[in-house]
């Protein structure tokens, strides 16, 4: 079987091309691996610390419950001793009564007792009941184990982060017969947590028939039903872009048509320039006054303060803002955020259409983070909060706006 040979230069060129296409260098990858290793070690240390704290608290709680058990056992022992003493005294009283009646000649052959003695014996036998001592014989009290873990799960120990590791404790509990009496951190929430769900009203999920609004809950019994497939068939035939641009999904645009939103070519050109040039940090686009389904280029600038000046009560616009993300190795990467602003003087019907178009603008330029501006003074804060929330585990050291 013959093998095909390739030149070493070809293989090295493939590796070189691969390295050129990557956004991370070897040094950055090693730095990230080191950070991951340090984070892993911190997590392990935290788990060990929380586990030690949990064990100490369990031991302390067990000591408290043991002392309570000893006190209850001592009380029960004293109570039983008193009962035995009272029983012994009654027997002595009967014995004395028998000896006295045997010396009396007029007493009949059948043995009798005085009414007072009988009353004492009846009171003793009816009121002095002895409880089942089986639990005390086993040196445990009813629901002792349940009390221990109920206190633990209800966080009576204070703030405690239970580690994710599965800590098994071989203490039986009557509520865990299906788990062989083994309580774990994974099964713990199911002991004390009980979710109550209100049953859904099916009338809320019915779809409108023949472009008519759905009936209220009071008339739900007389409303006509139709299948989900039949109701969604008009949307299935349209293109994805058309379905995204439809304002009916937001519940505000029943009167708008499903016309595709169009963009001016200059917006794309400005967006490409912004990605290449550090002198441009934002671009804005506004709706054409004659065609509300046409977005045209409005402005670009270097400072975000210039963008804030454009957000006046008379205007409604979409913007793309460039924000610098500084990594732990001092490498700066650009993040792009979609910003939508609707002025206070915009009509209510128009607000619904603009809100419905946010997803279309995001999909058109491949944006994943969007901010709907309501207060102009908090635009920077809202953008940074959205970026932090969307970063997940790969959060940079800090974000900075271009000035």
XYZ file of C-alpha atoms in Angstrom:
403
model
C 0.000 0.000 0.000
C 1.596 3.264 -1.146
C 1.484 6.406 1.012
C 1.138 9.930 -0.304
C 3.932 12.298 0.690
C 3.542 16.012 1.322
C 6.227 18.600 1.611
C 7.115 20.002 5.004
C 6.680 23.505 3.630
C 3.024 22.791 2.817
C 2.320 21.536 6.336
C 4.023 24.547 7.910
C 2.051 26.894 5.665
C -1.199 25.297 6.843
C -0.216 25.885 10.462
C 0.814 29.455 9.682
C -2.507 30.180 7.992
C -4.341 28.711 10.978
C -2.390 30.910 13.401
C -3.106 34.002 11.314
C -6.843 33.323 11.470
C -6.907 33.047 15.269
C -7.694 36.021 17.471
C -5.580 34.698 20.376
C -1.825 34.270 20.552
C -0.054 31.417 22.309
C 0.795 33.736 25.180
C -2.863 34.716 25.627
C -3.935 31.072 25.578
C -1.338 30.191 28.220
C -2.493 33.143 30.333
C -6.101 31.987 30.118
C -5.086 28.430 31.033
C -3.210 29.732 34.053
C -6.228 31.813 35.114
C -8.475 28.775 34.736
C -6.106 26.718 36.874
C -6.046 29.384 39.590
C -9.844 29.686 39.504
C -10.179 25.920 39.797
C -7.873 25.862 42.828
C -9.840 28.685 44.470
C -13.084 26.790 43.920
C -11.579 23.643 45.440
C -10.331 25.606 48.452
C -13.751 27.205 48.885
C -15.468 23.820 48.688
C -13.078 22.397 51.297
C -13.619 25.394 53.573
C -17.415 25.186 53.265
C -17.304 21.442 53.877
C -15.266 21.922 57.060
C -17.670 24.614 58.225
C -20.625 22.345 57.517
C -19.088 19.470 59.489
C -18.325 21.732 62.459
C -21.846 23.123 62.482
C -23.347 19.639 62.253
C -21.197 18.489 65.168
C -22.202 21.498 67.249
C -25.877 20.980 66.455
C -25.564 17.283 67.290
C -24.061 18.180 70.688
C -26.946 20.548 71.420
C -29.549 17.952 70.454
C -27.759 15.288 72.497
C -27.855 17.497 75.582
C -31.561 18.133 74.992
C -32.088 14.395 74.673
C -30.279 13.762 77.948
C -32.415 16.374 79.709
C -35.627 14.824 78.378
C -34.435 11.356 79.332
C -33.646 12.548 82.857
C -37.101 14.115 83.162
C -38.688 10.884 81.954
C -36.617 8.839 84.435
C -37.719 11.036 87.341
C -41.327 10.767 86.193
C -41.114 6.965 86.063
C -39.515 6.819 89.513
C -42.368 8.907 90.925
C -44.892 6.556 89.336
C -43.194 3.527 90.862
C -43.128 5.179 94.291
C -46.830 6.016 94.064
C -47.622 2.449 92.955
C -45.592 1.042 95.856
C -47.425 3.268 98.329
C -50.781 2.092 96.975
C -49.734 -1.541 97.363
C -48.637 -0.857 100.934
C -51.992 0.770 101.587
C -53.797 -2.310 100.239
C -51.591 -4.557 102.357
C -52.344 -2.602 105.514
C -56.046 -2.680 104.658
C -55.962 -6.472 104.180
C -54.242 -7.024 107.510
C -56.759 -4.783 109.264
C -59.769 -6.540 107.703
C -58.406 -10.023 108.553
C -58.408 -9.088 112.265
C -62.038 -7.944 112.081
C -64.454 -10.772 112.988
C -67.552 -9.216 111.375
C -65.979 -8.986 107.907
C -67.307 -11.412 105.325
C -65.213 -14.111 103.741
C -64.983 -12.138 100.484
C -62.205 -9.563 100.652
C -63.363 -5.955 100.334
C -61.646 -2.573 100.418
C -62.747 0.837 101.532
C -64.206 3.282 99.047
C -61.354 5.738 99.621
C -58.733 3.115 98.752
C -60.653 2.099 95.640
C -60.872 5.736 94.569
C -57.111 6.189 94.915
C -56.382 3.063 92.869
C -58.854 4.078 90.155
C -57.360 7.572 89.889
C -53.881 6.134 89.606
C -54.729 3.531 86.946
C -56.741 5.947 84.801
C -54.602 9.085 84.924
C -51.057 7.801 85.333
C -50.489 6.340 81.873
C -46.972 5.283 80.914
C -45.943 6.161 77.351
C -44.230 3.766 75.018
C -40.570 3.821 76.052
C -39.191 2.217 72.912
C -37.773 5.466 71.533
C -36.122 6.269 74.859
C -34.717 2.774 75.050
C -32.986 3.436 71.693
C -31.657 6.717 73.058
C -33.468 8.894 70.525
C -36.478 11.155 70.521
C -39.203 11.320 67.855
C -38.187 13.342 64.755
C -34.740 14.070 66.171
C -33.053 13.438 62.808
C -35.724 15.400 60.949
C -35.203 18.320 63.350
C -31.467 18.268 62.764
C -31.696 18.447 58.991
C -34.691 20.757 59.021
C -32.594 23.272 60.963
C -29.749 22.735 58.531
C -31.853 23.234 55.413
C -33.772 26.174 56.826
C -30.375 27.825 57.344
C -30.592 28.222 61.110
C -26.819 28.065 61.218
C -26.537 31.426 59.499
C -25.275 32.058 55.978
C -23.646 28.888 54.738
C -22.691 27.992 51.181
C -23.220 24.245 50.891
C -20.552 22.918 48.509
C -21.584 21.344 45.240
C -19.851 18.125 46.257
C -22.284 15.405 47.343
C -21.942 15.080 51.143
C -23.686 11.890 52.351
C -24.734 11.574 55.957
C -25.854 8.195 57.265
C -28.598 9.436 59.558
C -32.052 7.989 59.048
C -35.000 10.272 58.474
C -38.671 9.309 58.235
C -39.143 11.584 55.242
C -36.478 9.819 53.196
C -37.581 6.213 53.128
C -37.212 6.088 49.345
C -33.562 7.146 49.615
C -32.551 4.537 52.209
C -32.195 7.246 54.829
C -29.235 8.929 53.098
C -29.452 12.670 52.847
C -27.344 14.391 50.219
C -26.995 17.996 49.168
C -28.708 17.144 45.898
C -31.757 15.689 47.652
C -31.878 18.294 50.381
C -33.988 20.941 48.578
C -36.694 18.369 47.906
C -37.203 17.882 51.667
C -38.313 21.388 52.557
C -39.268 22.948 49.226
C -42.803 22.559 47.963
C -43.865 24.460 44.865
C -47.496 25.335 44.479
C -48.620 25.952 40.931
C -51.832 27.609 39.961
C -53.471 25.678 37.092
C -53.301 27.407 33.759
C -56.412 28.718 32.088
C -56.517 27.241 28.601
C -58.334 30.279 27.232
C -55.141 32.348 27.516
C -53.432 30.040 24.984
C -56.135 30.069 22.324
C -55.217 31.666 19.044
C -57.412 34.207 17.208
C -59.595 32.891 14.381
C -59.939 34.684 11.042
C -57.969 37.757 12.186
C -60.362 38.321 15.085
C -59.149 39.062 18.630
C -59.212 36.210 21.081
C -62.164 36.051 23.459
C -61.913 36.859 27.136
C -61.812 34.256 29.845
C -65.523 34.717 30.557
C -66.465 33.680 27.030
C -63.795 31.008 26.678
C -66.326 28.185 26.494
C -67.976 29.609 23.363
C -64.781 30.530 21.480
C -63.754 28.533 18.427
C -60.534 26.544 18.569
C -58.049 26.046 15.791
C -54.820 24.101 15.550
C -51.437 25.756 16.094
C -50.237 24.572 12.677
C -53.163 26.242 10.921
C -52.693 29.471 12.849
C -48.968 29.664 12.060
C -49.229 28.670 8.401
C -49.198 32.306 7.096
C -45.974 32.959 9.008
C -44.344 29.735 7.843
C -44.575 30.793 4.194
C -42.832 34.118 4.791
C -39.080 34.587 4.933
C -37.194 34.692 8.264
C -36.440 38.364 7.801
C -40.117 39.075 7.210
C -41.166 37.236 10.335
C -38.588 39.121 12.361
C -39.805 42.453 11.085
C -43.425 41.653 11.875
C -44.520 43.752 14.860
C -47.321 41.406 15.770
C -44.958 39.325 17.889
C -44.610 42.131 20.416
C -48.348 42.565 20.772
C -48.311 46.220 19.677
C -48.487 46.170 15.906
C -51.793 44.694 14.810
C -52.205 47.465 12.241
C -48.754 47.173 10.585
C -48.013 45.092 7.525
C -45.266 42.478 7.338
C -43.100 44.481 4.938
C -39.360 43.751 5.079
C -37.310 46.449 6.794
C -34.803 47.990 4.355
C -31.429 49.594 5.111
C -29.458 52.260 3.275
C -26.159 51.010 1.838
C -24.322 53.855 3.542
C -25.073 52.287 6.944
C -23.121 49.157 6.024
C -20.211 51.223 4.695
C -20.074 53.296 7.889
C -20.271 50.158 10.009
C -17.281 48.641 8.174
C -15.322 51.885 8.610
C -16.092 51.875 12.333
C -14.712 48.334 12.671
C -11.484 49.346 10.936
C -10.942 52.869 12.265
C -10.374 53.836 15.923
C -11.656 57.349 15.146
C -15.291 56.202 14.858
C -16.990 54.814 17.961
C -20.667 54.952 16.955
C -23.045 55.237 14.019
C -26.736 56.138 14.068
C -29.614 55.371 11.715
C -33.063 56.934 11.565
C -36.345 56.150 9.820
C -37.155 57.919 6.573
C -40.016 60.384 7.005
C -41.710 59.207 3.786
C -41.088 55.479 4.234
C -41.175 54.187 7.805
C -39.805 50.805 6.665
C -36.569 52.355 5.369
C -33.631 53.054 7.702
C -31.149 55.619 6.467
C -27.712 56.623 7.729
C -27.793 59.555 10.132
C -24.412 60.236 11.750
C -21.135 58.777 12.984
C -18.770 60.113 15.610
C -15.764 59.503 17.835
C -17.239 60.230 21.290
C -20.298 58.748 22.901
C -21.213 62.211 24.208
C -21.982 63.166 20.609
C -24.435 60.265 20.473
C -26.145 61.461 23.652
C -26.678 64.874 22.060
C -28.627 63.179 19.255
C -31.092 61.627 21.721
C -33.702 64.389 21.824
C -37.438 63.972 22.612
C -38.343 64.516 18.935
C -36.084 61.750 17.569
C -36.195 57.970 17.423
C -33.078 56.140 16.282
C -31.043 52.948 16.270
C -27.298 53.106 16.957
C -24.291 50.802 17.017
C -21.763 51.681 19.736
C -18.183 50.407 19.902
C -16.825 49.699 23.399
C -13.299 48.600 24.268
C -12.912 45.474 26.418
C -9.532 45.291 28.179
C -8.487 41.714 28.985
C -6.318 40.646 31.928
C -3.272 40.504 29.645
C -3.880 44.175 28.610
C -5.178 43.159 25.190
C -7.997 45.432 24.024
C -10.859 44.001 21.982
C -13.840 45.792 20.490
C -17.400 44.968 21.501
C -20.388 46.248 19.499
C -23.685 47.072 21.186
C -27.017 47.876 19.558
C -28.726 50.888 21.139
C -32.339 51.923 20.510
C -33.752 55.283 21.592
C -37.392 56.361 21.287
C -38.109 60.022 22.072
C -40.876 61.070 24.421
C -42.801 62.831 21.644
C -42.984 59.706 19.474
C -46.547 58.459 18.954
C -47.587 55.333 20.803
C -48.374 53.397 17.626
C -44.973 54.277 16.195
C -43.241 53.148 19.392
C -44.576 49.629 18.920
C -43.268 49.414 15.351
C -39.791 50.653 16.337
C -39.611 48.236 19.265
C -40.573 45.345 16.983
C -37.739 46.254 14.582
C -34.983 45.954 17.217
C -34.424 42.248 16.515
C -34.233 42.939 12.765
C -31.505 45.556 13.237
C -29.598 43.239 15.577
C -29.741 40.362 13.085
C -28.807 42.595 10.143
C -25.439 43.552 11.655
C -24.752 40.432 13.744
C -25.134 42.119 17.138
C -25.757 40.080 20.291
C -26.053 42.810 22.941
C -28.841 45.380 22.749
C -29.853 48.256 25.028
C -33.234 49.990 24.965
C -32.518 53.491 26.265
C -35.148 55.079 28.492
C -33.039 57.565 30.428
C -30.368 59.422 28.457
C -28.351 60.129 31.614
C -27.863 56.404 32.286
C -26.884 55.274 28.763
C -23.270 54.488 29.662
C -24.287 52.623 32.809
C -26.905 50.571 30.930
C -24.403 49.610 28.207
C -21.789 48.467 30.728
C -24.361 46.446 32.703
C -25.555 44.691 29.535
C -21.978 43.870 28.520
C -21.184 42.476 31.972
C -24.340 40.355 31.952
C -23.654 38.939 28.486
C -19.962 38.174 29.110
C -20.616 35.100 31.240
C -17.406 33.476 32.494
C -15.195 35.309 29.969
C -15.461 38.716 31.591
C -12.672 41.173 30.748
C -10.889 43.210 33.345
C -12.778 46.390 32.434
C -14.693 48.178 29.679
C -13.920 51.635 28.330
C -15.625 54.007 25.909
C -13.666 55.616 23.095
C -12.967 59.325 23.597
